[in-house]
Structure formats: structure tokens, C-alpha cells
Amino acid sequence: MVRLKHRYLLVTFLYPMSPTGSATKDPLPGIVQFNQPSSDQLTVPLLIKAVKDGVAELFGDYGVGVVSTSLQVKYLSPATSTAIIRTPRAHYQLVWAALTFITRLPKPINQPCVVQIMRVSGTIRKSEEEVIKRAKATILRAQETTIR
């Protein structure tokens, strides 16, 4: 029996504009504005659909076929705008490319965003450790900018 190997992509959603669509004229510091929470409407099925649509657009039926067998969202936190996505090891580049080309969240949310791949890992444990490390660093940077 062959063991299926996976890669885990740590994904962060950044929002260059406020949810109302206006430019960043808020009194919030830039680090807080870009790392704002995602909408509660961002769900696991919606994220999977967005990834599959992106793979289909870039790589066609072949891409969807090889990726959809083991594509899963293992962790999604709208509060921190992060997600951990499991993909097949041989084809994780297809998912990475599809995520990179997402510029707007799908229909019920319909908000401009930038999807940033923060880490590619062979184990979910290392991805989880990276999520915690980056959340702490973001909080510290936000505190430093608000004190000044």
C-alpha cells in the first residue's frame, strides 16, 4: 500500500481596502488595516470552491482532477485571516498558483484581497507553529505602532 504524501500551505488573506471599499483613510495603523479579520461568510466550502475555480481557470480539467482528490482546508480562522490548506505533494504548485491569482473573495463576500502563501510544509504541526509565531509577531508590531 502506498502512502499518500501531502503539503500544507499556510495562507494569509490581506485586505488593501476597508470592507466599505474606501481607501485606507482610517486612523488605524497600516499593519492593523492590512491584517484585519476576514468576513464571517468566509467558510471552508467557499474557500475550497475558490481554489478549485482558480485551478480550473489556470490548468483546466487536468488540474482540477489531480488537485481535488486530497484538497482540504484543515484550519480556517476568519479572526486572524489565515488558513492551512492540504494539497497533494506532487501538485501543490498548482494550488499555490491558483491562490496567488485570487484578487477578490467569491460572491457572498465580494471583497478585494491579496492571498499570500506564508509557508509550505510537509507536516501540519510545523504549519500550526508558524501560525502562532506570526500571530504573536503581528500583535507585537501592532502594539508598537499604536504606542508611537
Coordinates of N, CA, C and O in Angstrom, one line a residue:
M1 N 0.8 -1.2 0.0 CA 0.0 0.0 0.0 C 0.9 1.2 0.0 O 1.9 1.3 0.7
V2 N 0.5 2.2 -0.8 CA 1.3 3.4 -1.0 C 0.7 4.5 -0.1 O -0.5 4.7 -0.1
R3 N 1.6 5.2 0.6 CA 1.2 6.3 1.5 C 1.1 7.5 0.7 O 2.0 7.9 -0.1
L4 N 0.0 8.2 0.8 CA -0.2 9.5 0.1 C 0.5 10.6 0.8 O 0.3 10.7 2.0
K5 N 1.3 11.4 0.1 CA 2.0 12.4 0.8 C 1.4 13.8 0.4 O 1.0 14.0 -0.7
H6 N 1.5 14.7 1.4 CA 0.8 16.0 1.2 C 1.7 17.1 1.5 O 2.8 16.9 2.2
R7 N 1.3 18.3 1.1 CA 2.0 19.5 1.5 C 0.9 20.4 2.2 O -0.3 20.3 1.8
Y8 N 1.3 21.2 3.1 CA 0.4 22.1 3.8 C 0.8 23.5 3.5 O 1.9 23.9 3.8
L9 N -0.1 24.3 3.0 CA 0.1 25.7 2.6 C -0.5 26.6 3.7 O -1.7 26.5 3.9
L10 N 0.3 27.4 4.3 CA -0.2 28.4 5.2 C -0.5 29.6 4.4 O 0.4 30.2 3.8
V11 N -1.7 30.0 4.5 CA -2.2 31.1 3.6 C -2.7 32.3 4.5 O -3.4 32.0 5.5
T12 N -2.4 33.5 4.1 CA -2.9 34.7 4.8 C -3.6 35.5 3.8 O -3.2 35.7 2.7
F13 N -4.8 36.1 4.2 CA -5.6 37.0 3.4 C -5.3 38.4 3.9 O -5.5 38.7 5.1
L14 N -4.9 39.3 3.0 CA -4.6 40.7 3.3 C -5.6 41.5 2.6 O -6.0 41.2 1.4
Y15 N -6.0 42.6 3.2 CA -7.1 43.4 2.6 C -6.5 44.8 2.4 O -6.4 45.6 3.4
P16 N -6.2 45.2 1.2 CA -5.7 46.5 0.9 C -6.7 47.7 1.1 O -6.3 48.8 1.2
M17 N -8.0 47.4 1.1 CA -9.0 48.4 1.2 C -9.9 48.0 2.4 O -10.0 46.8 2.7
S18 N -10.6 48.9 3.0 CA -11.5 48.6 4.0 C -12.7 47.9 3.4 O -13.0 48.0 2.2
P19 N -13.5 47.2 4.2 CA -14.7 46.5 3.7 C -15.7 47.4 3.0 O -16.5 46.9 2.2
T20 N -15.7 48.7 3.3 CA -16.7 49.5 2.7 C -16.2 49.9 1.3 O -17.0 50.5 0.5
G21 N -15.0 49.6 0.9 CA -14.5 49.9 -0.4 C -13.7 51.2 -0.5 O -13.1 51.5 -1.5
S22 N -13.7 52.0 0.6 CA -13.0 53.2 0.5 C -11.5 53.0 0.7 O -11.1 51.9 1.3
A23 N -10.7 53.9 0.4 CA -9.2 53.8 0.6 C -8.9 53.8 2.0 O -9.8 54.2 2.9
T24 N -7.7 53.5 2.4 CA -7.4 53.3 3.8 C -7.2 54.7 4.4 O -6.1 55.2 4.5
K25 N -8.3 55.4 4.8 CA -8.2 56.7 5.5 C -8.5 56.6 6.9 O -8.8 57.5 7.6
D26 N -8.6 55.3 7.4 CA -8.9 55.1 8.8 C -7.8 55.5 9.7 O -6.6 55.5 9.3
P27 N -8.0 55.8 11.0 CA -6.9 56.2 11.9 C -6.1 54.9 12.3 O -5.2 55.1 13.1
L28 N -6.5 53.8 11.8 CA -5.7 52.6 12.2 C -4.4 52.5 11.5 O -4.2 53.0 10.4
P29 N -3.4 52.0 12.2 CA -2.1 51.8 11.6 C -2.2 50.9 10.4 O -3.1 50.0 10.3
G30 N -1.2 51.0 9.5 CA -1.2 50.2 8.3 C -1.2 48.7 8.6 O -1.8 47.9 7.9
I31 N -0.4 48.3 9.6 CA -0.3 46.8 9.9 C -1.6 46.3 10.3 O -2.0 45.2 10.0
V32 N -2.4 47.1 11.1 CA -3.7 46.6 11.5 C -4.7 46.6 10.4 O -5.5 45.7 10.2
Q33 N -4.6 47.6 9.5 CA -5.5 47.7 8.4 C -5.4 46.5 7.4 O -6.4 45.9 7.0
F34 N -4.1 46.2 7.1 CA -3.9 45.0 6.2 C -4.2 43.7 6.8 O -4.7 42.8 6.1
N35 N -4.0 43.6 8.1 CA -4.3 42.3 8.8 C -5.6 42.3 9.5 O -5.8 41.6 10.5
Q36 N -6.6 42.9 8.9 CA -7.9 42.9 9.5 C -8.6 41.5 9.4 O -8.2 40.7 8.5
P37 N -9.5 41.3 10.2 CA -10.2 40.0 10.2 C -11.0 39.8 8.9 O -11.5 40.8 8.3
S38 N -11.2 38.5 8.5 CA -12.0 38.2 7.3 C -13.4 38.2 7.7 O -13.8 38.2 8.9
S39 N -14.3 38.3 6.7 CA -15.7 38.2 6.9 C -16.1 36.8 7.5 O -15.4 35.8 7.2
D40 N -17.1 36.8 8.3 CA -17.6 35.5 8.9 C -18.2 34.7 7.8 O -18.4 33.5 8.0
Q41 N -18.5 35.3 6.6 CA -19.0 34.5 5.5 C -18.0 33.7 4.8 O -18.3 32.8 4.0
L42 N -16.7 33.9 5.1 CA -15.6 33.1 4.5 C -15.6 31.7 5.2 O -15.2 31.6 6.4
T43 N -16.1 30.7 4.5 CA -16.2 29.4 5.1 C -15.3 28.4 4.3 O -14.8 28.7 3.3
V44 N -15.2 27.2 4.9 CA -14.3 26.2 4.3 C -14.8 25.8 2.9 O -14.1 25.8 1.9
P45 N -16.1 25.5 2.7 CA -16.6 25.2 1.3 C -16.4 26.4 0.3 O -16.1 26.1 -0.8
L46 N -16.5 27.6 0.8 CA -16.3 28.7 -0.1 C -14.9 28.8 -0.5 O -14.6 29.1 -1.7
L47 N -14.0 28.6 0.4 CA -12.5 28.6 0.1 C -12.1 27.5 -0.8 O -11.4 27.7 -1.8
I48 N -12.6 26.3 -0.6 CA -12.3 25.2 -1.5 C -12.9 25.5 -2.9 O -12.2 25.2 -3.9
K49 N -14.1 26.0 -3.0 CA -14.6 26.4 -4.3 C -13.8 27.4 -5.0 O -13.5 27.3 -6.2
A50 N -13.3 28.4 -4.3 CA -12.4 29.4 -4.9 C -11.1 28.8 -5.4 O -10.7 29.2 -6.5
V51 N -10.5 27.9 -4.6 CA -9.3 27.3 -5.1 C -9.5 26.4 -6.3 O -8.8 26.5 -7.3
K52 N -10.6 25.6 -6.3 CA -10.9 24.7 -7.4 C -11.2 25.6 -8.7 O -10.8 25.2 -9.8
D53 N -11.9 26.7 -8.5 CA -12.2 27.5 -9.7 C -10.9 28.1 -10.2 O -10.8 28.2 -11.4
G54 N -10.0 28.5 -9.3 CA -8.7 29.1 -9.8 C -7.9 28.1 -10.5 O -7.3 28.4 -11.5
V55 N -7.8 26.8 -10.0 CA -7.1 25.8 -10.6 C -7.7 25.4 -12.0 O -7.0 25.2 -13.0
A56 N -9.0 25.4 -12.1 CA -9.7 25.1 -13.3 C -9.4 26.2 -14.4 O -9.3 25.9 -15.5
E57 N -9.4 27.5 -13.9 CA -9.1 28.5 -14.8 C -7.7 28.5 -15.4 O -7.5 28.8 -16.6
L58 N -6.8 28.2 -14.5 CA -5.4 28.2 -14.9 C -4.9 26.9 -15.6 O -4.1 26.9 -16.6
F59 N -5.4 25.7 -15.1 CA -4.9 24.4 -15.6 C -5.9 23.5 -16.1 O -5.6 22.4 -16.5
G60 N -7.2 23.9 -16.2 CA -8.2 23.1 -16.8 C -8.6 21.9 -16.0 O -8.4 21.8 -14.8
D61 N -9.3 21.0 -16.7 CA -9.8 19.8 -16.1 C -8.7 18.9 -15.5 O -8.9 18.3 -14.5
Y62 N -7.5 18.9 -16.1 CA -6.4 18.1 -15.6 C -6.0 18.6 -14.2 O -5.9 17.8 -13.3
G63 N -5.9 19.9 -14.1 CA -5.5 20.5 -12.8 C -6.5 20.2 -11.7 O -6.2 19.8 -10.6
V64 N -7.8 20.3 -12.0 CA -8.8 20.1 -11.0 C -8.8 18.6 -10.7 O -9.0 18.2 -9.5
G65 N -8.6 17.7 -11.6 CA -8.6 16.3 -11.4 C -7.5 15.8 -10.4 O -7.7 15.1 -9.5
V66 N -6.3 16.4 -10.6 CA -5.2 15.9 -9.8 C -5.2 16.6 -8.4 O -4.7 16.1 -7.4
V67 N -5.8 17.8 -8.3 CA -5.8 18.5 -7.0 C -7.0 18.1 -6.2 O -6.8 18.0 -4.9
S68 N -8.1 17.9 -6.7 CA -9.3 17.7 -6.0 C -9.4 16.4 -5.2 O -10.2 16.3 -4.3
T69 N -8.5 15.5 -5.5 CA -8.5 14.2 -4.7 C -8.2 14.4 -3.3 O -8.8 13.7 -2.4
S70 N -7.3 15.3 -2.9 CA -7.0 15.4 -1.5 C -6.9 16.9 -1.0 O -6.3 17.2 0.0
L71 N -7.6 17.7 -1.7 CA -7.6 19.1 -1.3 C -8.5 19.3 -0.1 O -9.7 18.9 -0.2
Q72 N -8.0 19.8 0.9 CA -8.8 20.1 2.2 C -8.3 21.3 2.9 O -7.1 21.7 2.8
V73 N -9.2 22.0 3.5 CA -8.9 23.1 4.4 C -8.8 22.6 5.8 O -9.9 22.2 6.3
K74 N -7.7 22.5 6.4 CA -7.5 21.9 7.7 C -7.8 22.9 8.8 O -8.2 22.6 9.9
Y75 N -7.5 24.2 8.5 CA -7.7 25.3 9.5 C -8.1 26.5 8.8 O -7.5 26.9 7.8
L76 N -9.1 27.2 9.3 CA -9.5 28.5 8.8 C -10.0 29.4 9.9 O -10.8 29.0 10.7
S77 N -9.3 30.5 10.1 CA -9.6 31.4 11.1 C -9.9 32.8 10.5 O -9.0 33.5 10.1
P78 N -11.2 33.2 10.5 CA -11.6 34.5 10.0 C -11.0 35.6 10.9 O -10.7 36.7 10.4
A79 N -10.8 35.3 12.2 CA -10.3 36.3 13.1 C -8.9 36.7 12.8 O -8.5 37.9 12.8
T80 N -8.1 35.8 12.4 CA -6.7 36.1 12.0 C -6.4 36.1 10.5 O -5.3 36.3 10.1
S81 N -7.4 35.8 9.7 CA -7.4 35.8 8.3 C -6.3 34.8 7.8 O -5.5 35.1 6.9
T82 N -6.2 33.6 8.4 CA -5.3 32.6 8.0 C -6.0 31.3 7.7 O -7.1 31.0 8.3
A83 N -5.3 30.5 6.9 CA -5.9 29.1 6.6 C -4.7 28.2 6.4 O -3.6 28.6 6.0
I84 N -4.9 26.9 6.7 CA -4.0 25.9 6.3 C -4.7 25.0 5.3 O -5.7 24.4 5.7
I85 N -4.1 24.8 4.1 CA -4.7 24.0 3.1 C -3.8 22.8 2.8 O -2.6 23.0 2.5
R86 N -4.4 21.6 2.8 CA -3.7 20.4 2.5 C -3.9 20.1 1.0 O -5.0 20.1 0.5
T87 N -2.7 19.8 0.3 CA -2.7 19.5 -1.1 C -1.9 18.3 -1.4 O -1.0 18.0 -0.6
P88 N -2.0 17.7 -2.5 CA -1.1 16.6 -2.9 C 0.3 17.1 -3.1 O 0.5 18.2 -3.7
R89 N 1.3 16.4 -2.6 CA 2.7 16.8 -2.7 C 3.1 17.0 -4.1 O 3.8 18.0 -4.4
A90 N 2.7 16.2 -5.0 CA 3.2 16.3 -6.4 C 2.6 17.5 -7.1 O 3.2 17.9 -8.1
H91 N 1.5 18.0 -6.6 CA 0.8 19.1 -7.4 C 0.5 20.3 -6.5 O -0.4 21.1 -6.9
Y92 N 1.3 20.5 -5.5 CA 1.0 21.7 -4.6 C 1.2 23.0 -5.4 O 0.6 24.0 -5.0
Q93 N 2.1 23.0 -6.4 CA 2.4 24.2 -7.1 C 1.1 24.7 -7.9 O 1.0 25.9 -8.1
L94 N 0.2 23.8 -8.3 CA -1.0 24.2 -9.0 C -1.9 25.0 -8.0 O -2.5 26.0 -8.4
V95 N -2.0 24.5 -6.8 CA -2.8 25.2 -5.8 C -2.2 26.6 -5.4 O -2.9 27.6 -5.3
W96 N -0.9 26.6 -5.3 CA -0.1 27.8 -5.0 C -0.4 28.8 -6.1 O -0.7 30.0 -5.8
A97 N -0.3 28.4 -7.3 CA -0.6 29.4 -8.4 C -2.0 29.9 -8.4 O -2.3 31.1 -8.6
A98 N -2.9 29.0 -8.2 CA -4.4 29.4 -8.1 C -4.6 30.4 -7.0 O -5.3 31.4 -7.2
L99 N -4.0 30.2 -5.8 CA -4.2 31.1 -4.7 C -3.5 32.4 -5.0 O -4.1 33.5 -4.6
T100 N -2.4 32.4 -5.7 CA -1.7 33.7 -6.0 C -2.5 34.6 -6.9 O -2.5 35.8 -6.7
F101 N -3.3 34.0 -7.8 CA -4.1 34.7 -8.7 C -5.5 35.2 -8.2 O -6.2 35.8 -8.9
I102 N -5.8 34.8 -7.0 CA -7.1 35.3 -6.4 C -6.9 36.7 -6.0 O -6.0 37.1 -5.2
T103 N -7.8 37.6 -6.5 CA -7.7 39.0 -6.2 C -9.0 39.5 -5.5 O -9.0 40.6 -5.1
R104 N -10.0 38.7 -5.5 CA -11.3 39.0 -4.9 C -11.9 37.8 -4.3 O -11.9 36.7 -4.9
L105 N -12.4 37.9 -3.1 CA -13.1 36.8 -2.5 C -14.4 36.5 -3.2 O -15.0 37.4 -3.8
P106 N -14.9 35.2 -3.3 CA -16.0 34.9 -4.0 C -17.3 35.6 -3.6 O -17.4 36.4 -2.6
K107 N -18.4 35.3 -4.3 CA -19.6 36.1 -4.4 C -20.3 36.6 -3.1 O -20.6 37.8 -3.0
P108 N -20.6 35.8 -2.1 CA -21.3 36.5 -1.0 C -20.5 37.6 -0.3 O -21.0 38.5 0.2
I109 N -19.1 37.4 -0.4 CA -18.3 38.4 0.3 C -17.9 39.5 -0.7 O -18.1 40.7 -0.4
N110 N -17.4 39.1 -1.9 CA -17.0 40.1 -2.9 C -16.2 41.2 -2.5 O -16.5 42.4 -2.7
Q111 N -15.1 40.9 -1.8 CA -14.2 41.9 -1.3 C -12.8 41.7 -1.9 O -12.3 40.6 -2.0
P112 N -12.1 42.8 -2.3 CA -10.8 42.7 -2.8 C -9.8 42.2 -1.7 O -9.9 42.6 -0.6
C113 N -8.9 41.3 -2.1 CA -7.9 40.7 -1.2 C -6.7 40.3 -1.9 O -6.7 40.2 -3.1
V114 N -5.6 40.1 -1.1 CA -4.4 39.6 -1.6 C -4.1 38.3 -0.8 O -4.2 38.3 0.4
V115 N -3.9 37.2 -1.5 CA -3.7 35.9 -0.8 C -2.2 35.7 -0.9 O -1.5 35.7 -1.9
Q116 N -1.6 35.6 0.3 CA -0.2 35.4 0.5 C 0.1 34.0 1.0 O -0.4 33.7 2.1
I117 N 1.0 33.3 0.4 CA 1.4 32.0 0.9 C 2.6 32.2 1.8 O 3.7 32.7 1.4
M118 N 2.4 31.9 3.1 CA 3.4 32.2 4.1 C 4.4 31.1 4.3 O 5.6 31.3 4.6
R119 N 4.0 29.9 4.1 CA 4.9 28.7 4.3 C 4.3 27.5 3.6 O 3.1 27.3 3.6
V120 N 5.2 26.7 3.1 CA 4.9 25.4 2.6 C 5.6 24.4 3.5 O 6.8 24.5 3.7
S121 N 4.8 23.4 4.0 CA 5.3 22.5 5.0 C 4.9 21.1 4.7 O 3.9 20.8 4.0
G122 N 5.7 20.1 5.1 CA 5.3 18.7 4.9 C 4.5 18.2 6.0 O 3.9 17.1 5.9
T123 N 4.4 18.9 7.2 CA 3.6 18.4 8.3 C 2.7 19.6 8.7 O 3.1 20.8 8.7
I124 N 1.5 19.2 9.3 CA 0.6 20.3 9.7 C 1.1 20.9 11.0 O 0.8 22.0 11.3
R125 N 1.9 20.1 11.8 CA 2.4 20.7 13.0 C 3.3 21.9 12.8 O 3.2 22.9 13.5
K126 N 4.2 21.8 11.8 CA 5.0 23.0 11.6 C 4.2 24.2 11.1 O 4.5 25.3 11.3
S127 N 3.2 23.9 10.3 CA 2.3 25.0 9.8 C 1.6 25.6 11.0 O 1.5 26.9 11.1
E128 N 1.1 24.9 12.0 CA 0.5 25.4 13.1 C 1.4 26.2 14.0 O 1.0 27.3 14.5
E129 N 2.6 25.8 14.1 CA 3.6 26.5 14.9 C 3.9 27.9 14.2 O 4.1 28.9 14.9
E130 N 3.9 27.9 12.9 CA 4.2 29.1 12.1 C 3.0 30.1 12.3 O 3.2 31.3 12.4
V131 N 1.8 29.6 12.3 CA 0.6 30.4 12.5 C 0.7 31.1 13.9 O 0.5 32.4 14.0
I132 N 1.1 30.4 14.9 CA 1.2 31.0 16.3 C 2.3 32.0 16.3 O 2.1 33.2 16.8
K133 N 3.4 31.7 15.7 CA 4.6 32.6 15.7 C 4.2 34.0 14.9 O 4.5 35.0 15.4
R134 N 3.6 33.8 13.8 CA 3.2 35.0 13.0 C 2.1 35.9 13.7 O 2.2 37.1 13.6
A135 N 1.2 35.2 14.4 CA 0.2 36.0 15.1 C 0.8 36.8 16.2 O 0.4 37.9 16.4
K136 N 1.7 36.2 16.9 CA 2.4 36.9 18.0 C 3.2 38.1 17.5 O 3.1 39.2 18.0
A137 N 3.9 37.9 16.4 CA 4.7 39.0 15.8 C 3.8 40.1 15.3 O 4.1 41.3 15.4
T138 N 2.6 39.8 14.7 CA 1.7 40.8 14.2 C 1.1 41.6 15.4 O 1.0 42.8 15.3
I139 N 0.8 40.9 16.5 CA 0.3 41.6 17.6 C 1.4 42.6 18.2 O 1.1 43.7 18.6
L140 N 2.6 42.1 18.3 CA 3.7 43.0 18.8 C 3.9 44.2 17.9 O 4.1 45.3 18.4
R141 N 3.9 44.0 16.6 CA 4.1 45.1 15.7 C 2.9 46.1 15.8 O 3.1 47.3 15.7
A142 N 1.7 45.6 15.9 CA 0.5 46.5 16.0 C 0.6 47.3 17.3 O 0.3 48.5 17.4
Q143 N 1.1 46.7 18.4 CA 1.2 47.4 19.7 C 2.3 48.5 19.6 O 2.2 49.5 20.1
E144 N 3.4 48.2 18.9 CA 4.5 49.1 18.7 C 4.0 50.4 18.0 O 4.3 51.5 18.3
T145 N 3.2 50.1 16.9 CA 2.8 51.3 16.1 C 1.7 52.1 16.8 O 1.6 53.3 16.5
T146 N 0.9 51.5 17.6 CA -0.1 52.2 18.3 C 0.4 53.0 19.5 O -0.1 54.0 19.9
I147 N 1.6 52.6 20.1 CA 2.2 53.3 21.2 C 2.9 54.6 20.7 O 2.9 55.6 21.3
R148 N 3.4 54.5 19.5 CA 4.1 55.7 18.9 C 3.2 56.8 18.6 O 2.2 57.1 18.4

